[in-house]
Short mmCIF file of C-alpha atoms in Angstrom, two decimals:
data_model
loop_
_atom_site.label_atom_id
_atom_site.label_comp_id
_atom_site.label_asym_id
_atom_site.label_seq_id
_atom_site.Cartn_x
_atom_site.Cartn_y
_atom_site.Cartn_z
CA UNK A 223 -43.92 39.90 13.58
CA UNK A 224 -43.21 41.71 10.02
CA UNK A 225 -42.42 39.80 6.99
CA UNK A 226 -38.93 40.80 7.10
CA UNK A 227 -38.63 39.49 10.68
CA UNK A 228 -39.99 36.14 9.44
CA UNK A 229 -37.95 36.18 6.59
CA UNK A 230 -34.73 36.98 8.64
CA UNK A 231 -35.72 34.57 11.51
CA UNK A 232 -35.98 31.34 9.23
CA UNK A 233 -32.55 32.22 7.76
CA UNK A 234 -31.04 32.45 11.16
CA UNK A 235 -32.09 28.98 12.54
CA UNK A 236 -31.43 26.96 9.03
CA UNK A 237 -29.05 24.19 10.27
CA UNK A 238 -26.81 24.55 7.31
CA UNK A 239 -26.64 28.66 8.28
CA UNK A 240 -26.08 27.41 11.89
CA UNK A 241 -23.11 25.50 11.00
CA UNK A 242 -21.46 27.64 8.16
CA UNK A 243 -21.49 30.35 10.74
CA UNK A 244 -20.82 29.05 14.10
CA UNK A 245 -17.79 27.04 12.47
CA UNK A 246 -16.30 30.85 11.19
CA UNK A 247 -17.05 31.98 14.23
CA UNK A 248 -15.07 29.13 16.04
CA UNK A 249 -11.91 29.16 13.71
CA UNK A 250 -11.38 32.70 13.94
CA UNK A 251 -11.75 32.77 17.68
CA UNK A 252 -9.34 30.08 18.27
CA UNK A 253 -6.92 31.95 15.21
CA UNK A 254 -6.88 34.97 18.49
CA UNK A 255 -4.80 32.51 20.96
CA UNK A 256 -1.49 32.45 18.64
CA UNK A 257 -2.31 35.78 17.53
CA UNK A 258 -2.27 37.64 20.59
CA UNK A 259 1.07 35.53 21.85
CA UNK A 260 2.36 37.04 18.23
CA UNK A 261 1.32 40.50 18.95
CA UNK A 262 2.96 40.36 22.77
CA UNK A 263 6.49 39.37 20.79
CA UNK A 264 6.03 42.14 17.54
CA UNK A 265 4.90 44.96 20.13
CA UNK A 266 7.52 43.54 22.73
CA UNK A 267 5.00 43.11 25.46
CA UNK A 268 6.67 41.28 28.32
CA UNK A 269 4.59 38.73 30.10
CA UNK A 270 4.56 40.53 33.58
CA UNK A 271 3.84 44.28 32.01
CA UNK A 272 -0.29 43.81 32.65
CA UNK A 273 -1.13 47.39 31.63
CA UNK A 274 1.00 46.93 27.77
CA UNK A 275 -1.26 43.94 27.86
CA UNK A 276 -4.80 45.63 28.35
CA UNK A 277 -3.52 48.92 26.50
CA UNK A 278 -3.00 46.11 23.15
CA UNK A 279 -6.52 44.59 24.34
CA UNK A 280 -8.13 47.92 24.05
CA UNK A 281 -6.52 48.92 20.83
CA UNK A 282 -7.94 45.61 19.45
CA UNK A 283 -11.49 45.71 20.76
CA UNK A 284 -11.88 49.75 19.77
CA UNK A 285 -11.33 49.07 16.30
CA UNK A 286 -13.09 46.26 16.50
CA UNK A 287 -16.60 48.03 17.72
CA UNK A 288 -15.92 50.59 14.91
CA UNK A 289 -15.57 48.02 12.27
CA UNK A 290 -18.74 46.76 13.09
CA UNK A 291 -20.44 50.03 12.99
CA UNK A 292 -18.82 50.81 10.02
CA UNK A 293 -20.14 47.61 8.23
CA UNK A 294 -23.42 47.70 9.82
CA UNK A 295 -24.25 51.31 8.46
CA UNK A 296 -23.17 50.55 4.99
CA UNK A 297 -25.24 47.17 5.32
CA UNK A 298 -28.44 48.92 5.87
CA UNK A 299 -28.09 52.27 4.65
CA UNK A 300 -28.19 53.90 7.95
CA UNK A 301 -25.67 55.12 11.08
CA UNK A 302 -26.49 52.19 13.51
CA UNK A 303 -27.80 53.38 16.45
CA UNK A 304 -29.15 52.27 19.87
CA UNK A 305 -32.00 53.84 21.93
CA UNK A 306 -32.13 55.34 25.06
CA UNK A 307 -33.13 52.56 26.72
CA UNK A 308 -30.30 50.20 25.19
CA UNK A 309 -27.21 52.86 26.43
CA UNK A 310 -27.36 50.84 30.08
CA UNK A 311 -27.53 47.51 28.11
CA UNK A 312 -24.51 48.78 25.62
CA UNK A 313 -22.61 49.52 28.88
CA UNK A 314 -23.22 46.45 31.11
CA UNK A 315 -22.38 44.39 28.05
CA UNK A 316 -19.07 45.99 27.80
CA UNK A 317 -17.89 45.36 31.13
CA UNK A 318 -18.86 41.19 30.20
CA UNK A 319 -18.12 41.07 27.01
CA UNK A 320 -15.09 43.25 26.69
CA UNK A 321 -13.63 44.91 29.22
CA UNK A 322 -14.07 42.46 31.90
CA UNK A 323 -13.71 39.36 29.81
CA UNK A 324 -10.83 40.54 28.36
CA UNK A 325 -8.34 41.99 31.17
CA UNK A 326 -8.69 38.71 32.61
CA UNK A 327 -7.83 36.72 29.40
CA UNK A 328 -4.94 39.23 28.33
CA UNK A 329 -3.42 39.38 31.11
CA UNK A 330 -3.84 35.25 31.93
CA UNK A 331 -2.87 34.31 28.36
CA UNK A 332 0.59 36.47 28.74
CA UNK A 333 1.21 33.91 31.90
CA UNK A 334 0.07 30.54 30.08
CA UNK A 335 0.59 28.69 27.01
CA UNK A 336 -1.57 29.11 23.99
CA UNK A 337 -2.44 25.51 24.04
CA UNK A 338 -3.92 25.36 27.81
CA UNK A 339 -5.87 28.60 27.58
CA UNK A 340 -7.60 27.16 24.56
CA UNK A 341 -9.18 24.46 26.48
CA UNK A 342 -9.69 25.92 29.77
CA UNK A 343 -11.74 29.05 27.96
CA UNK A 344 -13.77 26.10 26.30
CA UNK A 345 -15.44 25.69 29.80
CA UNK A 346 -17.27 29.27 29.03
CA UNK A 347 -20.17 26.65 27.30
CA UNK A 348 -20.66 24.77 30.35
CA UNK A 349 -20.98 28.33 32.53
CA UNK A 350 -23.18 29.56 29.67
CA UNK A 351 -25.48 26.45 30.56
CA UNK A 352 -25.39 26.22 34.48
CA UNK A 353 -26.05 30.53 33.80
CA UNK A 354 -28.81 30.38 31.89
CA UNK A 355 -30.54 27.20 33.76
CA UNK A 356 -29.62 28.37 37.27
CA UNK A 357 -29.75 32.11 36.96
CA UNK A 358 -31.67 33.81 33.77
CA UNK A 359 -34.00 30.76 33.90
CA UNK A 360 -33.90 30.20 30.13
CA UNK A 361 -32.51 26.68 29.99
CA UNK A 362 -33.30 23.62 31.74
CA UNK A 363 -30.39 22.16 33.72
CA UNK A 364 -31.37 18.42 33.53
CA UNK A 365 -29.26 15.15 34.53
CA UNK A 366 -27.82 14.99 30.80
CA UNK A 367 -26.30 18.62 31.06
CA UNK A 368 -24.74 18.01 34.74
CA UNK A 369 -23.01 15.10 33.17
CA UNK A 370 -21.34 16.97 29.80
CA UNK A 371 -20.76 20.00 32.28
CA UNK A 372 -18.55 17.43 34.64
CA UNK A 373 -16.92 15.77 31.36
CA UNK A 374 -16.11 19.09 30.25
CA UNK A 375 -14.50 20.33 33.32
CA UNK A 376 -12.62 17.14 34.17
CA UNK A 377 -10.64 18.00 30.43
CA UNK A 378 -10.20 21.41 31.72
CA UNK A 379 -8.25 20.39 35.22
CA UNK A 380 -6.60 17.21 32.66
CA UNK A 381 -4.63 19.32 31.03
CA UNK A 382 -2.80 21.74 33.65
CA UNK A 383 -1.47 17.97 34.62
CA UNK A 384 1.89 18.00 34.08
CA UNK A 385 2.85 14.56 32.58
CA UNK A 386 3.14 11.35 34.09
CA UNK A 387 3.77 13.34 37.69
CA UNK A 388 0.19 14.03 38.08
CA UNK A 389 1.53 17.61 39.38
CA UNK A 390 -1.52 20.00 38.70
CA UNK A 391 -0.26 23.12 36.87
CA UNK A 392 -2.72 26.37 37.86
CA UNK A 393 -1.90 29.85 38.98
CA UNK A 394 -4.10 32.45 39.86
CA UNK A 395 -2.86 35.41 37.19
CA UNK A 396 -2.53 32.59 34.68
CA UNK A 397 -4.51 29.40 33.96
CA UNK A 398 -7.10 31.30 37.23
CA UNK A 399 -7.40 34.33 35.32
CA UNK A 400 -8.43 33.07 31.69
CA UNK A 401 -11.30 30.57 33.44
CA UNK A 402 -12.61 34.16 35.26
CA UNK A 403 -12.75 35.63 31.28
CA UNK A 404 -14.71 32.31 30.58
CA UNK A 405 -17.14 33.12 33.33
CA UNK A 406 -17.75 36.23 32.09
CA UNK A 407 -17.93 35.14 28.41
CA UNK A 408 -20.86 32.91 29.72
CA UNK A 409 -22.75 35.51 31.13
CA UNK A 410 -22.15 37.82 28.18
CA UNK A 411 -23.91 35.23 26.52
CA UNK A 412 -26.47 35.26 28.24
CA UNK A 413 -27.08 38.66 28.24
CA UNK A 414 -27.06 39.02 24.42
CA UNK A 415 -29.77 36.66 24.56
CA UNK A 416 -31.80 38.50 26.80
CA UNK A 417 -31.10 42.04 25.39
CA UNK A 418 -30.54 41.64 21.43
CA UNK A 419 -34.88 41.20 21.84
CA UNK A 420 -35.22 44.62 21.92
CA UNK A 421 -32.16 46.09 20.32
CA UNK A 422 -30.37 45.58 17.26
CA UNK A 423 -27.90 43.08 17.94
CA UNK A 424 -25.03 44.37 15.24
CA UNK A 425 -25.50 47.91 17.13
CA UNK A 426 -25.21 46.47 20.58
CA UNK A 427 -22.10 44.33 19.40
CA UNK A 428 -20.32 47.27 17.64
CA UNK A 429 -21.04 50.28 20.50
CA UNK A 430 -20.06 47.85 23.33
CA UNK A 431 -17.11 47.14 21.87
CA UNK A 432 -16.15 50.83 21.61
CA UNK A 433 -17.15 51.57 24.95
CA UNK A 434 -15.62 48.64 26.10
CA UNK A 435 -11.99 48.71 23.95
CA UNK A 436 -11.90 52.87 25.61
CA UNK A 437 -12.45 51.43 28.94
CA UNK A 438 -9.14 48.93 28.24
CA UNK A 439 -6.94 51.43 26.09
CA UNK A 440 -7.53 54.51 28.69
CA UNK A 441 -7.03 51.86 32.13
CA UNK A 442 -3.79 50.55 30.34
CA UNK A 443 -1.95 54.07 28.98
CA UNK A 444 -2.99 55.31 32.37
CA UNK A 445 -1.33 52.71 34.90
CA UNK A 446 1.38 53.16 32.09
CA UNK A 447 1.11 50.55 29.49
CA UNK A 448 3.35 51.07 26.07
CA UNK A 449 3.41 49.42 22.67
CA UNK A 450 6.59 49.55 20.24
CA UNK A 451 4.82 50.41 17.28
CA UNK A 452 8.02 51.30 15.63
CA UNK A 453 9.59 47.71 15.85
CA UNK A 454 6.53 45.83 15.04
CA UNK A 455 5.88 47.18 11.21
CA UNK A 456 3.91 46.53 8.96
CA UNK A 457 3.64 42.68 10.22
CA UNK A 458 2.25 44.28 13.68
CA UNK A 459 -0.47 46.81 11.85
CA UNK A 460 -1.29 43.67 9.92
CA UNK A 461 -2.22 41.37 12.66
CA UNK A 462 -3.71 44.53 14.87
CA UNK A 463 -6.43 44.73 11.94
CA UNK A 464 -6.35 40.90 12.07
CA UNK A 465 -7.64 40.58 15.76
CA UNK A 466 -9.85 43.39 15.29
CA UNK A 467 -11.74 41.88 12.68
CA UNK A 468 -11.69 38.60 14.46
CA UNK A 469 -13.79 40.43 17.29
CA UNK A 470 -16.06 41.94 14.59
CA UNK A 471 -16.94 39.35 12.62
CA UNK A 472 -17.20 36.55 15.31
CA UNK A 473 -19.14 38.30 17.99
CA UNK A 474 -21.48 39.85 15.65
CA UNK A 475 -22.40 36.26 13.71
CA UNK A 476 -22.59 34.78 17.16
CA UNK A 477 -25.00 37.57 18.58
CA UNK A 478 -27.57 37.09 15.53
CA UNK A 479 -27.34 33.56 15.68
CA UNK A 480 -27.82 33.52 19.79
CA UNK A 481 -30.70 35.97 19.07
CA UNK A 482 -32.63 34.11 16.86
CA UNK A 483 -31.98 30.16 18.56
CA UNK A 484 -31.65 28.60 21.93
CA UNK A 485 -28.16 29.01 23.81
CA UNK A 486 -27.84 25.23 23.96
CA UNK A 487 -28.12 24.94 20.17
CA UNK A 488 -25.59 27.13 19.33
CA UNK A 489 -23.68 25.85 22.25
CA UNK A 490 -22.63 22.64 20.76
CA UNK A 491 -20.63 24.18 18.27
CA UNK A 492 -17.89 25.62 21.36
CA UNK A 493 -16.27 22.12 20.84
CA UNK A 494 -14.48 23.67 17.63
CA UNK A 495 -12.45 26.60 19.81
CA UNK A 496 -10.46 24.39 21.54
CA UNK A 497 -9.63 22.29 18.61
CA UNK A 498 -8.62 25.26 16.23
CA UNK A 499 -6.69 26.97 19.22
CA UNK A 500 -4.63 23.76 20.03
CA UNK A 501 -4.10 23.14 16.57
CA UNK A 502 -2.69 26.63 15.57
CA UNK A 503 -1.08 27.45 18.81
CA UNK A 504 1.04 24.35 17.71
CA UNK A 505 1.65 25.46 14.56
CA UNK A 506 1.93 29.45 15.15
CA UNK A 507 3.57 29.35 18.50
CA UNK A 508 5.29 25.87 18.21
CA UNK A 509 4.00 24.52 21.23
CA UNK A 510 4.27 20.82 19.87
CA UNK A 511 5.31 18.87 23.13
CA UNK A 512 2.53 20.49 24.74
CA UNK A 513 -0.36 20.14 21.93
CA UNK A 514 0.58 16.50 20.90
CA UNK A 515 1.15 14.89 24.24
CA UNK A 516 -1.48 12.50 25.57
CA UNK A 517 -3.19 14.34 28.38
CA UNK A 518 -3.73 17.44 26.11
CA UNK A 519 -5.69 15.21 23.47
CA UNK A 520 -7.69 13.70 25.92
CA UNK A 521 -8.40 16.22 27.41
CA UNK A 522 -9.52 18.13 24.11
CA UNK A 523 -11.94 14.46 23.76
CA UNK A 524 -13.64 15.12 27.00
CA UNK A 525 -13.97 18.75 26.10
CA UNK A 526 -15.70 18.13 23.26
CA UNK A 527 -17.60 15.15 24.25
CA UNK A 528 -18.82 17.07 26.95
CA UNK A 529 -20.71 19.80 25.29
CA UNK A 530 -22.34 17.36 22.81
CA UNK A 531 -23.41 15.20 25.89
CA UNK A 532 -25.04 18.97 27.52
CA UNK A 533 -26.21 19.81 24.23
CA UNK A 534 -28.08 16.61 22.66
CA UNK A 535 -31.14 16.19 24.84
CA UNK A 536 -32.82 19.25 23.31
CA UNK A 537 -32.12 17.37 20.10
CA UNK A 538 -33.67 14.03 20.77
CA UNK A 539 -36.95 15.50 22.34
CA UNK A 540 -37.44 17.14 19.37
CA UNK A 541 -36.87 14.03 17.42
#
């Protein structure tokens, strides 16, 4: 290994780095919940028009991947490419990551509250876990983990209850389809694990997010998706840059810090995206009744409690 590669690796797996980044990360992912229920209201996207939704998805996650090119080239001097090799890795990433991540989420999130999705797409640590234990072999899946994954999921199914009724609240193209996006969030994960070895891990973020956002934008204009650029203004250009540097800023930190520490480490630090997302959905979208009431905050306790439970037995081994 070079000097640089040293050099960059120790900055990487600093706790303090680990933190500062991961909690960025976090708040600007749960910032997207509120902001893509904004974006459906300024571009007048109506909750059953699916292809408006993944047209706006695509728009997003384009400019996203050329953001991060962008900044990545200026960064080190250089157009960021990929090699041969890492075209099939840009493209399997992008149907994860991005385009089959997110026609699941857009299209769920149009159909359920701001406040619920949070939490339910907080189970994508506990698939990124049982993934890379069960499947990609990285992780080991021991009694510890089971019990934060089952804490973690019993928050999840808490709170579609619907009060004191005990009435479960879950539909397929709604609460069903943003827990499919977390699945494939959790093997995305995984993946940039695996694959940002041999690639550049800016590069692979940035291309498979234009490959990815094309996929969206052409599948939603196609099956005849629109956007009302015209009403939404300036206020709609505004938060369209917003969300796309939200996707470029957030994946990209969490790639490099993925590449150069465990899954499970950076894991831990998932409990933050439900918290943010309740917290602004309440005070973007106004769900108050829903944020506030006592199921949701347990449930947001278990959620939490639950990845620190799968997360802390690396910790005290190595104490």
């Amino acid at each position: 290994m070079s000097k640089n590669s040293r050099g960059k690796n120790s900055f990487w797996t600093k706790t303090p780095v680990v933190i500062i980044f991961a909690f960025i990360c976090c708040f600007l992912w749960g910032s997207a919940f509120p902001c893509i229920k904004s974006g459906y209201a300024l571009f007048k996207v109506p909750s059953d028009d699916a292809a408006s939704q993944i047209l706006f998805a695509g728009i997003r996650f384009f400019f996203a991947g050329v953001m991060v090119i962008i900044a990545g080239s200026l960064i080190n001097r250089r157009v960021l490419r990929v090699s041969v090799r890492g075209i099939p890795k840009v493209f399997g990433l992008s149907m994860f990551q991005t385009a089959g991540q997110y026609f699941f989420f857009y299209i769920g999130l149009a159909h359920a509250t701001g406040v619920s999705s949070s939490i339910i797409e907080a189970s994508n640590t506990f698939f990124a876990i049982l993934i890379a234990a069960l499947i990609f072999r990285t992780e080991n899946l021991t009694l510890r983990k089971i019990a934060g994954c089952i804490l973690g999921f019993v928050g999840v199914i808490l709170v579609q209850l619907n009060g004191a009724s005990l009435e479960v609240h879950f539909t397929l193209q709604a609460e069903g389809f943003v827990l499919i996006s977390a699945l494939l969030a959790a093997f995305s994960s995984s993946l940039i694990k695996r694959w940002s070895a041999d690639e550049d891990t800016v590069a692979l973020s940035g291309y498979q997010f234009m490959l990815g956002g094309l996929i969206l934008a052409i599948g939603g204009a196609c099956a005849g998706g629109h956007l009302s650029f015209s009403t939404a203004g300036a206020a709609g250009y505004l938060l369209l840059t917003y969300m796309a540097f939200i996707s470029a800023c957030a994946y990209t930190l969490w790639g490099l810090l993925l590449k150069y520490n465990p899954v499970s480490r950076i894991s831990v630090f998932g409990f933050m995206n439900p918290v943010i997302g309740v917290l602004l959905s309440a005070v973007i979208l106004g769900e108050y009744s829903q944020a506030f009431r006592l199921s949701a905050l347990f449930s947001l306790i278990l959620v939490s409690l639950g990845i620190i439970v799968v997360n802390r037995q690396k910790k005290m081994t190595e104490r």
